[in-house]
PDB file of C-alpha atoms in Angstrom:
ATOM      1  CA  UNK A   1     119.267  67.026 135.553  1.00 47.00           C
ATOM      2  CA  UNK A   2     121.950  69.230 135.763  1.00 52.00           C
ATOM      3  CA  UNK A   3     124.924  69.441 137.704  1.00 53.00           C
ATOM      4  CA  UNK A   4     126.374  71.992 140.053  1.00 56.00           C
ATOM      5  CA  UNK A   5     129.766  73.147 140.227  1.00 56.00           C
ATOM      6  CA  UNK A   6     130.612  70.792 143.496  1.00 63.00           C
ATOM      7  CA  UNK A   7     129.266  67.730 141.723  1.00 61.00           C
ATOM      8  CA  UNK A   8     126.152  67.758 143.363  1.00 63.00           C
ATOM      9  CA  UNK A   9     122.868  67.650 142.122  1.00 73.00           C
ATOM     10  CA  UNK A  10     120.665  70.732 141.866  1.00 86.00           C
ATOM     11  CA  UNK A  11     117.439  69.323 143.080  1.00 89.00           C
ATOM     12  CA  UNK A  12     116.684  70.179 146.847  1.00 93.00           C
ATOM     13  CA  UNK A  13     117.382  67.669 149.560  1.00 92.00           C
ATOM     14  CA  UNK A  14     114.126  65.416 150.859  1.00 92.00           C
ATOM     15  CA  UNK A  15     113.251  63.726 153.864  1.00 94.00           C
ATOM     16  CA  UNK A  16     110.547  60.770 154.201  1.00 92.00           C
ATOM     17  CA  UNK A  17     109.339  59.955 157.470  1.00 92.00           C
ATOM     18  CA  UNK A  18     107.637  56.820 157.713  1.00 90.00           C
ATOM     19  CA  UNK A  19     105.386  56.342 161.009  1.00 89.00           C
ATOM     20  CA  UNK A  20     103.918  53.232 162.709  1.00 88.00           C
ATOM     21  CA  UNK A  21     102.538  52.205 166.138  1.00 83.00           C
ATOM     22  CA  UNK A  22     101.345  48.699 166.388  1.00 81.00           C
ATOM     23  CA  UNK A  23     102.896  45.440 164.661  1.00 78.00           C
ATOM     24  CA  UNK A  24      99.600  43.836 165.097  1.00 80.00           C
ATOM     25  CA  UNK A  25      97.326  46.729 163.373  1.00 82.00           C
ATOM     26  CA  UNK A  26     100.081  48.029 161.143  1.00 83.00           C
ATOM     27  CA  UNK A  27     101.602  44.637 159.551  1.00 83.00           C
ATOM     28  CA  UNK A  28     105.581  44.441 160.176  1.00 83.00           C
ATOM     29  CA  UNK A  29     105.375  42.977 155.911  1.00 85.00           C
ATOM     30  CA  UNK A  30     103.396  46.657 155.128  1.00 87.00           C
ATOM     31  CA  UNK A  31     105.525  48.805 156.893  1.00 85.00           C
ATOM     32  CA  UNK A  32     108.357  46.882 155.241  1.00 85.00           C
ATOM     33  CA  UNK A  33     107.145  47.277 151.946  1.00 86.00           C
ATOM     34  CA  UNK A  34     106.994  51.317 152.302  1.00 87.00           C
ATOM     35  CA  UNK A  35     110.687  50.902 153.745  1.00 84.00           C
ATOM     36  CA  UNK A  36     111.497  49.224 150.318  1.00 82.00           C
ATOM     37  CA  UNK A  37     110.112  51.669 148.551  1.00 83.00           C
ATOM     38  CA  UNK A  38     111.987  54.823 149.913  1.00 83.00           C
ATOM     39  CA  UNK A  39     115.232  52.879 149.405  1.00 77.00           C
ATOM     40  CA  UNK A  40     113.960  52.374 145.856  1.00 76.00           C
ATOM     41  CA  UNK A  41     113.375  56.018 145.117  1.00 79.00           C
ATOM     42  CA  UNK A  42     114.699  57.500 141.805  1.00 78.00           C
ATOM     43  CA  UNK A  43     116.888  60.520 143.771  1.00 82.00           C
ATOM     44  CA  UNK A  44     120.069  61.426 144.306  1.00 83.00           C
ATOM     45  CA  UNK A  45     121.367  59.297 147.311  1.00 78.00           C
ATOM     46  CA  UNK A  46     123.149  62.387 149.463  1.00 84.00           C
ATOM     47  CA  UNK A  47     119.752  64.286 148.987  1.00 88.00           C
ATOM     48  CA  UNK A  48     117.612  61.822 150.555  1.00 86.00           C
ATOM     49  CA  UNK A  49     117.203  61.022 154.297  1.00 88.00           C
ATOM     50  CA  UNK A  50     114.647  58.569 155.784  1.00 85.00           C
ATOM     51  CA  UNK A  51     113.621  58.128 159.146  1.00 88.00           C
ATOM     52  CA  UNK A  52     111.084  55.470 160.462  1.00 86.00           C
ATOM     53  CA  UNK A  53     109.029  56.422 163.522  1.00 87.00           C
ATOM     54  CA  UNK A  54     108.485  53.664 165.480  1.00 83.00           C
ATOM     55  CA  UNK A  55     105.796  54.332 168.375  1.00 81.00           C
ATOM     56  CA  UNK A  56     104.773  50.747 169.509  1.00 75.00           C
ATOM     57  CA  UNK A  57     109.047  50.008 169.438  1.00 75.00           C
ATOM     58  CA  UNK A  58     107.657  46.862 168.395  1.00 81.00           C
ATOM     59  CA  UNK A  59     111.202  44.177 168.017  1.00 85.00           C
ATOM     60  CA  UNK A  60     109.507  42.700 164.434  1.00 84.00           C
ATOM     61  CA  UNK A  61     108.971  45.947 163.018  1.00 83.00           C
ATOM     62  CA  UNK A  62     112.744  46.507 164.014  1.00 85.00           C
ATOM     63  CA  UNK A  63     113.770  43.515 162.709  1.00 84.00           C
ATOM     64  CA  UNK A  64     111.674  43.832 159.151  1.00 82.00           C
ATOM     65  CA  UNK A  65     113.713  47.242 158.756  1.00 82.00           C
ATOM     66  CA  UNK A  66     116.854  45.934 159.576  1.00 84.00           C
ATOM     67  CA  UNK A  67     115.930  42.761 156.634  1.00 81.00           C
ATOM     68  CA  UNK A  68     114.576  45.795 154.090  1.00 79.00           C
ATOM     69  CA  UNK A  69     117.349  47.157 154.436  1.00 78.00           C
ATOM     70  CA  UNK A  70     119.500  44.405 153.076  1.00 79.00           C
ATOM     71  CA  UNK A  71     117.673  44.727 150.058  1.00 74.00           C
ATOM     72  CA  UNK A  72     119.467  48.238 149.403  1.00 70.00           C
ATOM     73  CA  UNK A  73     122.274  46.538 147.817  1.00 67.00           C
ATOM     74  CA  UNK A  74     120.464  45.222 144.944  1.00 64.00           C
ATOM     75  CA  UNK A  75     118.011  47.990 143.835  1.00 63.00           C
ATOM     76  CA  UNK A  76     120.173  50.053 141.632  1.00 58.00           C
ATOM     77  CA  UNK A  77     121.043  47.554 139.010  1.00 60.00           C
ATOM     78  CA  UNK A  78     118.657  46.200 136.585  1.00 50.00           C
ATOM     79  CA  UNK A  79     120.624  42.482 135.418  1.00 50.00           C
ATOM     80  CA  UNK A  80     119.953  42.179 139.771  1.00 61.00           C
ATOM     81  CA  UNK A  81     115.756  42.085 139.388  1.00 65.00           C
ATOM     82  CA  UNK A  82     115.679  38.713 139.625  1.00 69.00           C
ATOM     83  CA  UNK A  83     118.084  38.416 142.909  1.00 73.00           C
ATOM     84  CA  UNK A  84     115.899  40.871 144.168  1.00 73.00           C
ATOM     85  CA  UNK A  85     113.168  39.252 143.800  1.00 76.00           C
ATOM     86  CA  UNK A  86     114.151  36.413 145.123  1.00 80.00           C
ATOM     87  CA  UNK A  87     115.523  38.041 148.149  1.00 81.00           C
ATOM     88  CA  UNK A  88     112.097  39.869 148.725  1.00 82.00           C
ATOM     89  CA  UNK A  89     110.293  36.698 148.616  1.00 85.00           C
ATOM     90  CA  UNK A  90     112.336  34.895 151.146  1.00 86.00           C
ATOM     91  CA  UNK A  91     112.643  38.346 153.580  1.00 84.00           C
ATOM     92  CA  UNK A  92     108.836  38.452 152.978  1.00 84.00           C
ATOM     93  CA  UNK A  93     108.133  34.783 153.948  1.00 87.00           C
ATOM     94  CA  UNK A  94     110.623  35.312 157.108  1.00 85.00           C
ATOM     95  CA  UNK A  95     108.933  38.672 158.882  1.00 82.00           C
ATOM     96  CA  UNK A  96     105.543  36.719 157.595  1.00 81.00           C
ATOM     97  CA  UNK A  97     106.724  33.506 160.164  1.00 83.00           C
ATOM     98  CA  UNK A  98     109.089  35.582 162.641  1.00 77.00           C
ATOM     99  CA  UNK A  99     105.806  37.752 163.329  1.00 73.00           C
ATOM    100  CA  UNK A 100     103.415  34.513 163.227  1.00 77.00           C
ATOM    101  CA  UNK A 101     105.850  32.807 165.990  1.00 77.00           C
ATOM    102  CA  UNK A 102     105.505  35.389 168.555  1.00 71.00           C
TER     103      UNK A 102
END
């Protein structure tokens, strides 16, 4: 990949649009998991924007973005899998009984 002039990368800028409607039908733990995966991405940072479209405004689909998003910290560094890991497994367990208890 090459550089331009200003520092910035050449490739072009992307968006990802994630869309849900219903906690119930659409499971808070899936929708999570795509979240977690556009964080994840292999881009530059200031060429990628992400929006999540929320149609049901369902609170535990808010609140499993809000935990995915945590998880940002710790996905560029490879000595961090295992914190990550961790960290997936407890936010994963958590939406699972947050979502259970309602």
């Amino acid at each position: 990949m090459q550089n331009s002039p200003k520092g910035l990368s050449d490739l072009p800028g992307i968006v990802i649009i994630i869309s849900t409607t219903d906690a119930e039908k659409e499971p808070a733990l899936v929708t999570a998991n795509t979240i977690i995966s556009t964080l994840a991405v292999d881009y530059p940072v200031e060429k990628v924007a992400s929006y999540l479209s929320d149609d049901g405004g369902s609170l535990v689909t808010f609140k499993a973005l809000a935990e995915a998003a945590k998880l940002r910290q710790y996905m560029g560094s490879f000595l961090a899998r295992q914190k990550v890991k961790r960290e997936y497994d407890e936010f994963k367990v958590g939406i699972t009984t947050w979502f259970s208890s309602m």
